Amino acid sequence: MQELESLQNIFKNRIFKIPDYQRGYAWTTRQLKDFWEDVVNLPHDRFHYTGLLSLKKLNRQTWSSWNDEKWLIEDRGYKPFHIVDGQQRLTTFVIFIQVISELLKELPSNSENKEDDIYLGSFSLKAIKESYLVIEKPPQFIIKTYKFGYETDNPSFKFLKHRIFLERNSGSIQETFYTLNLENSKKFFKENLAEFYNEYGLSEIESLFKKLTQNLMFNVYEISDDFDVFVAFETMNNRGKKLSNLELLKNRLIYLTTLYEEDELKPDERTSLREKINDAWKEVYYQLGRNKKYPLNDDDFLVAHWIMYFQYSREKGDDYIRFLLEQKFTPQNIYAKTEVKVSSIQEFEEIKENEETDQEEVETNGNGEEKTVLRSKLTPKEIEDYVNSLKSAAVHWYNTNHPVNNPDLPEIERLWIDRLNRIGIIYFRPLVTVSYLSKMETVDRVGLFQAIERFIFVTFRLSRAFSTYRNSEFYRAARQLRNNELSIDTIIERLNERMNYCFYTPQESEETYFDYTYFQKFIEKKFKSGGGFYNWNGLRYFLYEYEMEKVRQRGSQKIDWKLFVKGEKDKISIEHIYPQTPDKKCWKESFREYKKQERHYFQGTLGNLLPLSQSINSSLQNDCFVNKKNPKYNDRKDKIRQGYSDGSHSEIEVSNYPDWNADTILERSIKLLEFMEKRWDLKFEDERSMAELLFLDFMYEEEIEETK
């Protein structure tokens, strides 16, 4: 069995680089806590098996272009390695060491000392940094050589040097969710080490350092040249924190570039293709992690791009990644050859571009004759086209997820994409993203967004279609639009046609009306369960749109969507004006002539529900209407709820009613449905139909009885 090695021994005379096919730093708080507890709880005289460290020793051809590391390799005999497996643990280790070094330097007793005069036990700070972090080249000390890092074109390396190791003069630094993980890891260790030092003192920090460097043991395995390093990477990394499919795909594509024979992919082309893969993934990871508070899921993006780029099939589960890794981008598709006819002129043009011939050879070979050559079933050009498409789609994917205040989008497009996100864009994000990959004017794109938003509201929020209704058709439309096989006008026409079942035309009539049957049955079930319209999943979007219409008319937005939909325990942002628990005398007086079930309908119908500009404790909604209209104060004269009169535009509108009774509820309910007609281009047959949908049609029956 191979002898286990400590980190002290592993870092001796070695330089580590994380290769381009590797993912970034993926550990989060859960893994960091486990690592911290392992080190803290490890007895001083015990060793801890930390896992396998797989390394690939690099040849001169690979490291000869490394400027900052070359002197250590050539002059001091350091050996350069790629980390195939174990980079998450080694990254965590060097961040831990960096934080210990910063803690030492920041101690008041060391404020005037140089690094070689600062000690942790028998180790000087300078020796610690040179053993595990960075060595400066004498005598000028201009070159800083990091013993652990990434390939230089990886944005994580610049972040690691300047934000983690505190090298100065960073300039602009690109951040991704991988760099966010680096930042969070450092923050985690700074906080825990500070507490540990305050409680136990410097001697225990020394103990932690010794356990970290001498008691954590690795099984170090060097992968030989003839071993398939890429397959090893896929196999080994799936033992730890599982690789995402996007990470696996990057590794696979880079691996495939190594398999082409030289007559099909020349060395300079191989390097260029590999760089394009890395550039594409840098852009993708940047866009996915661009909003650090709300990073986007990489597999969601990959699925959507697959829908845009390849033929969508209605299968379940992970068929998209099976297609990519097991059918499309496979070694077999490179080894499998197909016959391709190439003219001698084409062949010569390729030679000419490489400057390997002269004019005399042109005249000899350029006769236009065709010959048959063997080419891989999966060509390098297909890989290039695919990764370039991923790269260009990434920024638009970000924009569709984060349109608000996005300077890359025109204001009208921001408005409609925000609406789509608020209503729930369901399966339309690939289509929306593709609209930015196709050349079209803003007016056409907005027309598509309007049609999608109307389709979602009418079909799913009102007519209660299943969430997968027509998804295959519009997934295919995304690809067809990208390939210029389908126009925006045709897609809009299809969206409108697919809503035909939501409307009806009565006999001997030219008018088309909204068929509210499905919606009414849905709301009836909600009334039986106690909520009525309050439990409709389109309510918040609908009331917010009504409110925003008032904002466009009057200005001054008063409801924040994020706060409006945020759930808070014991608080409400939509109030039942006539409360669900109407135990006060004022409510009993106003609705005493109605039966219990009728009062239930008044409480849960649309016009009795009011969006609040500030959420309130649910107990406050039982107040009488006259008290709700004005601010409420407690005994200490502190305001405990805002009044309708100085609330949202919808609240102000309601505050203008002198009383809140059955008639006002019906009146406001009809008003809201009239807004629905105008906003989503639908029409109810008459007010009686509206009242039926609102479950208030009994009021019309009572009027007829009174007339008799």
XYZ file of C-alpha atoms in Angstrom:
708
model
C 0.000 0.000 0.000
C 1.226 3.495 -0.888
C 2.571 5.507 2.047
C 0.402 8.392 3.246
C 1.857 11.923 3.063
C 1.227 15.017 5.154
C 0.583 18.400 3.576
C 3.971 19.556 4.853
C 5.579 16.872 2.725
C 3.230 17.269 -0.233
C 4.015 20.977 -0.627
C 7.770 20.452 -0.447
C 9.337 21.386 -3.797
C 6.032 21.171 -5.660
C 4.003 23.749 -7.592
C 0.303 23.019 -8.072
C -1.961 24.297 -10.816
C -5.660 23.657 -11.261
C -6.001 22.813 -14.981
C -8.457 24.364 -17.375
C -10.779 21.335 -17.496
C -11.389 21.535 -13.728
C -14.334 23.346 -12.197
C -13.820 26.223 -9.781
C -14.001 26.189 -6.011
C -17.335 24.619 -5.092
C -17.219 24.161 -1.314
C -19.886 25.908 0.709
C -20.467 26.363 4.434
C -21.485 22.755 4.993
C -18.167 21.358 3.682
C -16.180 24.103 5.453
C -17.785 23.273 8.803
C -16.910 19.597 8.378
C -13.321 20.506 7.507
C -13.017 22.896 10.468
C -14.424 20.372 12.924
C -12.088 17.661 11.620
C -9.052 19.858 12.310
C -10.239 21.281 15.644
C -11.323 17.924 17.084
C -8.342 15.933 15.852
C -6.152 14.841 18.810
C -2.574 16.192 18.699
C -1.059 12.711 18.497
C -3.452 11.271 15.905
C -3.423 11.318 12.117
C -6.484 11.872 9.946
C -6.879 10.299 6.513
C -8.108 13.148 4.323
C -8.466 11.350 1.003
C -6.838 10.754 -2.349
C -4.770 13.450 -4.042
C -4.341 12.694 -7.735
C -1.650 14.651 -9.551
C -0.398 14.789 -13.140
C 3.290 15.713 -13.490
C 3.752 18.257 -16.274
C 6.306 18.149 -19.054
C 8.486 21.024 -20.185
C 6.226 21.777 -23.140
C 3.420 22.602 -20.692
C 5.308 24.672 -18.123
C 7.808 26.399 -20.412
C 5.288 29.221 -20.995
C 4.863 29.852 -17.254
C 6.761 33.053 -16.534
C 6.413 33.415 -12.762
C 7.027 29.746 -11.936
C 9.835 28.912 -14.355
C 12.687 30.081 -12.085
C 11.639 27.758 -9.274
C 11.394 24.827 -11.664
C 14.656 25.464 -13.511
C 16.832 26.915 -10.736
C 15.531 25.216 -7.597
C 14.236 21.908 -8.908
C 10.566 22.371 -8.081
C 8.218 19.956 -9.848
C 5.024 21.280 -11.505
C 1.765 19.339 -11.220
C -1.833 19.577 -12.323
C -4.353 18.652 -9.633
C -6.683 16.047 -11.093
C -8.507 15.218 -7.853
C -8.321 16.961 -4.466
C -8.362 20.615 -5.503
C -11.314 21.470 -3.241
C -9.424 20.260 -0.157
C -6.121 21.863 -1.200
C -7.841 25.182 -1.955
C -9.445 25.099 1.494
C -6.090 24.284 3.052
C -4.242 27.256 1.477
C -7.060 29.656 2.398
C -6.859 28.373 5.981
C -3.080 28.952 5.999
C -3.517 32.431 4.525
C -5.980 33.394 7.270
C -3.583 32.093 9.943
C -0.784 34.202 8.420
C -3.014 37.306 8.430
C -3.992 36.682 12.055
C -0.315 36.495 13.051
C 0.558 39.708 11.250
C -2.385 41.591 12.766
C -1.473 40.788 16.376
C -0.525 44.000 18.247
C 2.759 42.424 19.363
C 3.755 41.923 15.712
C 2.774 45.339 14.376
C 6.391 46.505 13.975
C 7.934 43.142 13.037
C 8.937 41.877 9.635
C 7.676 38.514 8.431
C 10.925 36.689 9.261
C 10.698 38.015 12.855
C 7.108 36.825 13.395
C 6.836 33.261 14.693
C 4.200 30.628 15.212
C 6.006 28.140 17.409
C 9.246 27.320 15.575
C 7.944 28.509 12.186
C 8.488 32.070 11.015
C 5.715 33.744 9.078
C 8.046 34.056 6.099
C 8.780 30.326 6.172
C 5.087 29.478 6.442
C 4.232 31.610 3.405
C 7.132 30.279 1.346
C 6.262 26.686 2.231
C 2.579 26.880 1.320
C 1.619 30.153 -0.335
C 4.067 32.370 -2.221
C 7.797 32.776 -2.857
C 9.329 36.020 -4.137
C 12.267 35.827 -6.529
C 15.426 37.555 -5.255
C 17.120 39.936 -5.601
C 14.507 42.303 -7.103
C 11.478 40.538 -5.568
C 9.378 41.585 -8.538
C 8.171 38.089 -9.366
C 5.734 36.488 -6.916
C 5.382 32.755 -7.467
C 2.312 31.112 -5.982
C 2.771 27.507 -4.990
C -0.911 26.859 -5.563
C -3.105 28.461 -8.180
C -5.122 28.184 -11.356
C -4.200 28.406 -14.998
C -3.504 32.091 -15.521
C -6.500 32.769 -17.796
C -8.917 31.576 -15.130
C -10.660 34.514 -13.377
C -10.436 32.575 -10.096
C -6.624 32.913 -10.132
C -6.675 36.698 -10.180
C -9.294 36.663 -7.425
C -7.221 34.201 -5.391
C -4.073 36.329 -5.677
C -5.619 39.694 -4.933
C -8.654 39.043 -2.733
C -7.474 35.952 -0.855
C -3.661 36.335 -0.785
C -3.932 40.162 -0.700
C -1.530 40.965 -3.518
C -1.881 44.688 -4.207
C -2.782 46.607 -7.375
C -5.373 44.202 -8.643
C -7.254 46.404 -11.091
C -10.670 45.118 -12.100
C -11.480 41.557 -11.060
C -14.116 39.397 -12.698
C -16.307 37.669 -10.129
C -18.291 34.457 -10.478
C -20.083 32.209 -8.021
C -16.796 30.263 -7.814
C -14.980 33.395 -6.629
C -17.869 34.001 -4.244
C -17.144 30.578 -2.730
C -13.478 31.570 -2.320
C -14.535 34.789 -0.597
C -16.996 32.994 1.689
C -14.382 30.407 2.626
C -11.938 33.084 3.718
C -14.653 34.864 5.680
C -15.609 31.578 7.374
C -12.037 30.887 8.552
C -11.398 34.495 9.615
C -14.466 34.476 11.860
C -13.798 31.048 13.357
C -10.074 31.613 13.864
C -10.695 34.962 15.551
C -13.111 33.339 18.005
C -10.734 30.410 18.517
C -7.813 32.751 19.231
C -9.844 34.887 21.654
C -10.898 31.805 23.586
C -7.749 29.675 23.559
C -4.816 31.947 22.666
C -1.889 31.694 20.268
C -0.666 28.302 21.517
C -3.847 26.651 20.218
C -3.493 28.431 16.868
C -0.043 26.842 16.689
C -1.628 23.494 17.481
C -4.177 23.966 14.686
C -1.400 24.813 12.246
C 0.579 21.697 13.144
C -2.473 19.463 12.835
C -3.308 21.083 9.515
C 0.162 20.611 8.032
C 1.386 17.436 9.744
C -1.621 15.363 10.859
C -3.844 15.537 7.773
C -2.703 12.662 5.577
C -3.263 12.113 1.863
C -2.812 9.145 -0.391
C -0.861 10.819 -3.212
C -1.205 9.243 -6.633
C 0.678 10.486 -9.691
C -1.120 9.758 -12.951
C 1.189 8.473 -15.667
C 1.311 9.864 -19.183
C -0.557 6.959 -20.714
C -3.428 7.178 -18.219
C -6.588 8.897 -19.421
C -6.501 11.925 -17.147
C -9.879 13.258 -18.291
C -11.711 10.026 -17.583
C -9.923 9.898 -14.222
C -11.173 13.401 -13.475
C -14.816 12.502 -14.202
C -14.596 9.326 -12.109
C -12.710 10.731 -9.119
C -14.592 13.990 -8.721
C -17.941 12.248 -8.537
C -16.872 10.774 -5.200
C -16.895 14.171 -3.485
C -19.250 17.095 -4.104
C -20.913 15.966 -7.307
C -19.895 17.779 -10.457
C -22.634 19.661 -12.215
C -23.451 18.593 -15.735
C -22.024 21.860 -17.046
C -18.712 21.066 -15.326
C -18.691 17.525 -16.727
C -19.431 18.836 -20.211
C -16.503 21.261 -20.149
C -14.133 18.482 -19.149
C -15.546 16.253 -21.892
C -15.146 18.851 -24.642
C -11.540 19.598 -23.712
C -10.863 15.878 -23.581
C -12.289 15.441 -27.084
C -9.873 18.027 -28.491
C -7.015 15.684 -27.569
C -8.421 12.811 -29.646
C -8.382 14.283 -33.143
C -5.573 13.174 -35.432
C -3.243 15.886 -36.654
C -4.491 15.802 -40.237
C -7.926 16.815 -38.951
C -6.918 19.206 -36.158
C -3.480 20.751 -36.340
C -1.643 21.669 -33.103
C -2.361 25.403 -33.404
C -6.036 24.670 -34.138
C -6.190 22.302 -31.164
C -4.834 25.042 -28.894
C -7.249 27.585 -30.357
C -10.251 25.287 -29.898
C -9.268 24.559 -26.317
C -8.968 28.302 -25.650
C -12.434 28.872 -27.135
C -13.896 26.240 -24.818
C -12.255 27.930 -21.833
C -13.378 31.391 -22.971
C -16.935 30.144 -23.363
C -16.996 28.628 -19.882
C -15.433 31.739 -18.354
C -18.243 33.801 -19.845
C -20.921 31.305 -18.803
C -19.677 31.120 -15.218
C -19.339 34.899 -15.064
C -22.919 35.431 -16.237
C -24.336 32.720 -13.971
C -22.598 34.205 -10.936
C -22.874 37.864 -11.933
C -25.548 38.558 -9.337
C -23.820 37.278 -6.203
C -26.993 37.349 -4.102
C -28.952 35.289 -6.613
C -26.550 33.119 -8.659
C -28.192 31.213 -11.487
C -28.286 27.429 -11.653
C -25.831 26.141 -14.243
C -27.841 23.032 -15.116
C -30.947 25.176 -15.753
C -28.916 27.121 -18.296
C -27.539 23.981 -19.915
C -31.015 22.447 -20.286
C -32.353 25.662 -21.814
C -29.459 25.903 -24.264
C -29.980 22.276 -25.260
C -33.595 23.162 -26.049
C -32.465 26.146 -28.129
C -29.678 24.327 -29.950
C -30.720 20.715 -30.444
C -33.959 18.985 -31.363
C -36.115 18.868 -28.227
C -37.704 15.519 -27.384
C -40.409 15.003 -24.783
C -38.502 12.649 -22.503
C -38.121 12.632 -18.763
C -35.284 13.271 -16.363
C -31.750 13.846 -17.571
C -32.194 12.992 -21.244
C -30.534 16.280 -22.205
C -27.241 15.416 -20.501
C -27.431 11.838 -21.727
C -27.758 13.253 -25.228
C -24.811 15.614 -24.765
C -22.432 13.196 -23.015
C -23.562 9.828 -24.375
C -24.752 10.592 -27.906
C -23.294 13.853 -29.207
C -19.969 14.679 -27.564
C -18.441 11.232 -27.288
C -15.022 9.756 -28.190
C -16.852 7.273 -30.432
C -18.061 10.142 -32.640
C -14.450 11.174 -33.187
C -13.134 7.680 -33.812
C -16.053 6.964 -36.171
C -15.185 8.326 -39.606
C -17.413 9.442 -42.441
C -16.490 10.060 -46.053
C -16.385 13.715 -47.065
C -15.818 14.956 -50.598
C -13.272 17.761 -50.745
C -12.147 19.546 -53.902
C -8.448 19.975 -54.484
C -9.084 23.737 -54.547
C -10.529 23.571 -51.036
C -7.612 21.442 -49.942
C -5.155 23.895 -51.467
C -6.837 26.877 -49.795
C -6.249 25.172 -46.456
C -2.591 24.661 -47.361
C -2.262 28.239 -48.557
C -3.589 29.569 -45.250
C -0.812 27.684 -43.482
C 1.789 29.144 -45.883
C 3.158 25.720 -46.802
C 3.140 26.134 -50.599
C 3.890 28.590 -53.414
C 2.231 29.790 -56.629
C 3.646 26.946 -58.719
C 1.834 24.418 -56.506
C -1.393 26.386 -56.981
C -1.270 25.856 -60.689
C -0.482 22.165 -60.257
C -3.092 21.300 -57.604
C -5.824 23.883 -58.146
C -7.647 22.047 -60.909
C -10.953 21.643 -59.039
C -10.951 17.836 -58.932
C -12.787 16.147 -56.021
C -11.458 13.454 -53.770
C -12.883 11.612 -50.775
C -11.329 11.975 -47.319
C -12.258 10.490 -43.946
C -13.406 12.912 -41.264
C -14.700 12.363 -37.744
C -18.447 12.119 -37.364
C -18.141 14.928 -34.780
C -16.034 17.662 -36.354
C -13.967 20.274 -34.501
C -16.142 22.906 -36.182
C -19.256 21.455 -34.521
C -17.587 21.751 -31.107
C -16.542 25.331 -31.870
C -20.039 26.304 -33.018
C -21.594 24.740 -29.931
C -19.321 26.461 -27.392
C -19.628 29.795 -29.186
C -23.404 29.445 -28.959
C -23.179 28.719 -25.217
C -21.002 31.791 -24.781
C -23.316 34.135 -26.683
C -26.443 32.758 -24.976
C -25.071 33.216 -21.451
C -25.371 37.005 -21.302
C -28.948 36.899 -22.608
C -29.787 34.166 -20.096
C -28.588 36.501 -17.344
C -30.580 39.426 -18.755
C -33.813 37.431 -18.874
C -33.351 36.454 -15.227
C -32.271 39.897 -13.998
C -33.972 42.559 -16.145
C -34.689 45.161 -13.439
C -32.336 48.167 -13.704
C -30.351 46.258 -16.332
C -28.561 48.834 -18.542
C -28.114 46.281 -21.343
C -31.864 46.210 -22.035
C -34.188 48.931 -23.357
C -36.680 50.090 -20.737
C -39.711 48.591 -22.498
C -37.991 45.187 -22.724
C -37.043 45.353 -19.034
C -40.699 46.012 -18.205
C -42.033 43.004 -20.090
C -39.329 40.548 -19.029
C -39.917 41.615 -15.424
C -43.609 40.872 -15.920
C -42.788 37.424 -17.285
C -40.600 36.687 -14.277
C -43.279 37.902 -11.867
C -46.103 35.905 -13.422
C -43.908 32.803 -13.680
C -42.215 32.419 -17.064
C -42.613 28.598 -16.925
C -41.197 27.025 -20.116
C -40.785 30.224 -22.172
C -37.326 31.367 -21.011
C -35.502 29.549 -23.856
C -37.759 31.283 -26.385
C -37.252 34.678 -24.730
C -33.467 34.109 -24.683
C -33.412 33.084 -28.343
C -35.179 36.319 -29.255
C -31.909 38.052 -28.349
C -29.832 35.667 -30.448
C -31.940 36.538 -33.497
C -31.778 39.829 -35.304
C -34.993 41.684 -34.627
C -36.225 45.084 -33.581
C -37.347 45.899 -30.036
C -40.934 46.343 -31.225
C -41.007 42.737 -32.525
C -39.394 41.345 -29.409
C -41.820 43.197 -27.154
C -44.696 41.923 -29.267
C -43.505 38.378 -28.530
C -43.177 39.091 -24.800
C -46.699 40.559 -24.687
C -48.117 37.507 -26.428
C -46.294 35.133 -24.052
C -47.460 37.055 -20.979
C -51.077 37.031 -22.171
C -50.836 33.328 -23.001
C -49.525 32.520 -19.506
C -52.157 34.615 -17.735
C -55.160 33.453 -19.762
C -54.148 29.832 -20.280
C -52.513 28.948 -16.985
C -53.656 31.482 -14.401
C -57.281 31.727 -15.563
C -58.150 28.664 -17.642
C -56.098 26.319 -15.442
C -54.239 24.412 -18.183
C -51.576 21.941 -17.072
C -48.120 23.517 -16.761
C -46.828 21.385 -19.658
C -49.579 22.474 -22.061
C -47.937 23.013 -25.484
C -44.436 23.091 -24.014
C -42.966 20.817 -26.726
C -44.333 23.077 -29.449
C -42.793 26.239 -28.009
C -39.533 24.519 -27.098
C -39.260 23.572 -30.771
C -40.208 27.134 -31.704
C -37.180 28.409 -29.768
C -34.845 26.297 -31.901
C -36.699 27.156 -35.101
C -36.465 30.871 -34.321
C -32.718 30.523 -33.657
C -32.311 28.800 -37.038
C -34.486 31.374 -38.846
C -37.010 28.649 -39.678
C -39.852 30.442 -37.933
C -40.789 34.121 -37.671
C -41.842 36.073 -34.614
C -45.217 36.761 -36.253
C -45.842 33.039 -36.729
C -45.003 32.290 -33.092
C -47.333 35.056 -31.882
C -50.060 33.726 -34.162
C -49.615 30.239 -32.681
C -49.758 31.582 -29.135
C -53.083 33.234 -29.895
C -54.451 30.161 -31.662
C -53.568 27.886 -28.732
C -55.838 30.013 -26.531
C -58.926 29.410 -28.663
C -60.307 26.904 -26.177
C -60.421 29.719 -23.591
C -63.074 31.626 -25.583
C -66.509 31.026 -27.070
C -68.877 32.733 -29.481
C -72.611 32.450 -28.660
C -75.011 31.528 -31.424
C -76.212 34.444 -33.547
C -73.391 36.630 -32.210
C -70.236 38.105 -33.716
C -68.620 38.734 -30.330
C -66.130 36.334 -28.731
C -66.197 36.043 -24.949
C -63.893 34.587 -22.327
C -65.042 31.149 -21.161
C -64.607 31.441 -17.409
C -65.961 27.946 -16.673
C -62.594 26.405 -15.819
C -61.591 29.359 -13.668
C -64.920 29.399 -11.842
C -64.662 25.695 -10.981
C -61.133 26.282 -9.673
C -62.227 29.221 -7.480
C -65.216 27.204 -6.238
C -62.813 24.598 -4.876
C -60.836 27.384 -3.215
C -64.011 28.687 -1.551
C -64.782 25.213 -0.255
C -61.298 25.015 1.277
C -61.818 28.432 2.862
C -59.880 30.953 0.750
C -61.698 31.801 -2.476
C -59.795 34.232 -4.709
C -57.256 34.728 -1.931
C -55.805 31.289 -2.769
C -55.648 31.923 -6.519
C -52.009 31.668 -7.657
C -52.486 34.591 -10.032
C -53.839 36.996 -7.402
C -50.642 38.791 -6.455
C -49.630 39.276 -10.056
C -53.105 40.536 -10.981
C -53.401 43.006 -8.074
C -49.835 44.214 -8.646
C -50.578 44.855 -12.322
C -53.673 46.823 -11.324
C -51.574 48.821 -8.879
C -48.857 49.452 -11.489
C -51.480 50.740 -13.903
C -52.319 53.363 -11.265
C -48.604 54.135 -10.876
C -48.329 54.778 -14.632
C -51.280 57.164 -14.380
C -50.278 58.958 -11.169
C -46.592 58.172 -10.505
C -45.043 57.255 -7.147
C -44.651 53.483 -6.872
C -45.641 52.362 -3.374
C -45.491 48.553 -3.507
C -42.209 46.657 -3.814
C -42.812 43.340 -5.591
C -40.152 41.480 -3.601
C -41.693 42.547 -0.301
C -45.206 41.999 -1.660
C -44.581 38.308 -2.380
C -42.274 37.677 0.572
C -43.912 35.467 3.133
C -43.686 36.636 6.743
C -45.079 34.687 9.638
C -48.231 36.245 11.117
C -48.111 39.085 8.571
C -50.166 39.798 5.478
C -49.608 41.908 2.358
C -53.097 41.318 0.907
C -55.898 42.270 3.264
C -59.489 41.076 3.424
C -61.201 44.451 3.807
C -64.308 42.738 5.113
C -62.384 40.412 7.451
C -62.575 36.655 7.680
C -63.287 37.028 11.379
C -65.902 39.842 11.388
C -66.587 39.789 15.122
C -66.819 43.564 15.517
C -70.249 45.198 15.629
C -69.572 47.370 12.567
C -69.178 44.315 10.328
C -72.134 42.492 11.790
C -74.314 45.548 11.115
C -73.128 45.948 7.500
C -73.727 42.312 6.469
C -76.521 41.194 8.799
C -79.052 40.673 5.975
C -76.879 38.038 4.249
C -76.635 34.325 4.940
C -73.441 32.756 6.289
C -72.413 31.300 2.903
C -73.067 34.621 1.189
C -70.905 36.437 3.737
C -68.219 33.848 3.014
C -68.353 34.767 -0.686
C -68.068 38.488 0.124
C -64.967 37.828 2.198
C -63.158 35.770 -0.443
C -64.235 37.466 -3.656
C -61.864 39.529 -5.760
C -63.031 43.039 -4.870
C -62.627 42.478 -1.119
C -58.887 41.806 -1.443
C -56.558 44.765 -1.182
C -52.749 44.943 -1.786
C -51.001 46.826 1.028
C -47.945 48.994 0.620
C -46.710 47.733 4.004
C -47.476 44.313 5.429
C -49.353 44.279 8.728
C -49.975 41.808 11.534
C -52.951 39.656 10.546
C -54.838 40.581 13.728
C -55.099 44.208 12.551
C -57.280 43.345 9.559
C -60.305 42.742 11.817
C -60.699 46.498 12.457
C -63.734 48.370 11.195
C -63.501 49.983 7.766
C -63.462 53.521 9.143
C -60.474 52.628 11.314
C -58.641 50.882 8.476
C -58.779 54.032 6.395
C -56.682 55.955 8.929
C -53.355 55.111 10.618
C -53.600 53.156 13.876
C -51.492 53.878 16.950
C -50.881 51.951 20.149
C -51.032 53.341 23.699
C -47.489 54.708 23.355
C -48.556 56.663 20.286
C -46.466 54.405 17.993
C -47.936 53.796 14.542
C -48.770 50.090 14.262
C -50.473 50.180 10.864
C -50.655 52.522 7.930
C -54.074 53.731 6.858
C -55.554 53.168 3.409
C -55.558 56.924 2.877
C -51.745 57.080 2.772
C -51.073 53.577 1.428
C -50.857 52.119 -2.082
C -52.848 53.584 -4.956
C -55.286 50.699 -4.575
C -55.650 51.514 -0.865
C -56.227 55.191 -1.575
C -58.889 54.264 -4.129
C -60.675 52.073 -1.562
C -60.384 54.756 1.115
C -62.614 56.998 -1.038
C -65.587 54.690 -0.455
C -67.690 56.065 2.443
C -68.709 52.557 3.564
C -67.630 48.998 2.910
C -70.646 46.800 2.295
C -72.018 44.272 -0.183
C -72.635 46.869 -2.890
C -69.122 48.337 -2.714
C -67.580 44.873 -2.814
C -69.547 44.042 -5.970
C -68.729 47.435 -7.492
C -64.990 47.094 -6.914
C -65.009 43.455 -8.049
C -66.613 44.438 -11.364
C -64.106 47.262 -11.722
C -61.214 44.825 -11.305
C -62.665 42.457 -13.909
C -63.089 45.381 -16.307
C -59.389 46.061 -15.836
C -58.742 42.371 -16.590
C -60.722 42.712 -19.840
C -58.702 45.686 -20.970
C -55.293 44.495 -19.774
C -55.428 40.957 -21.236
C -57.724 41.605 -24.207
C -60.627 39.421 -23.147
C -64.337 40.136 -22.743
C -67.100 38.941 -20.431
C -70.593 38.655 -21.879
C -72.166 41.016 -19.322
C -72.058 42.090 -15.682
C -74.180 39.121 -14.707
C -71.454 36.824 -16.076
C -68.880 38.715 -14.069
C -70.975 38.392 -10.924
C -71.282 34.663 -11.528
C -67.506 34.308 -11.721
C -67.190 36.409 -8.568
C -69.742 34.156 -6.788
C -71.883 37.246 -6.193
C -74.656 36.482 -8.704
C -77.039 35.924 -5.770
C -77.102 39.732 -5.411
C -78.787 40.017 -8.824
C -81.314 37.370 -7.854
C -82.122 39.342 -4.700
C -82.651 42.495 -6.783
C -85.105 40.620 -9.011
C -86.989 39.364 -5.941
C -87.159 42.893 -4.529
C -88.508 44.204 -7.836
C -91.269 41.619 -7.803
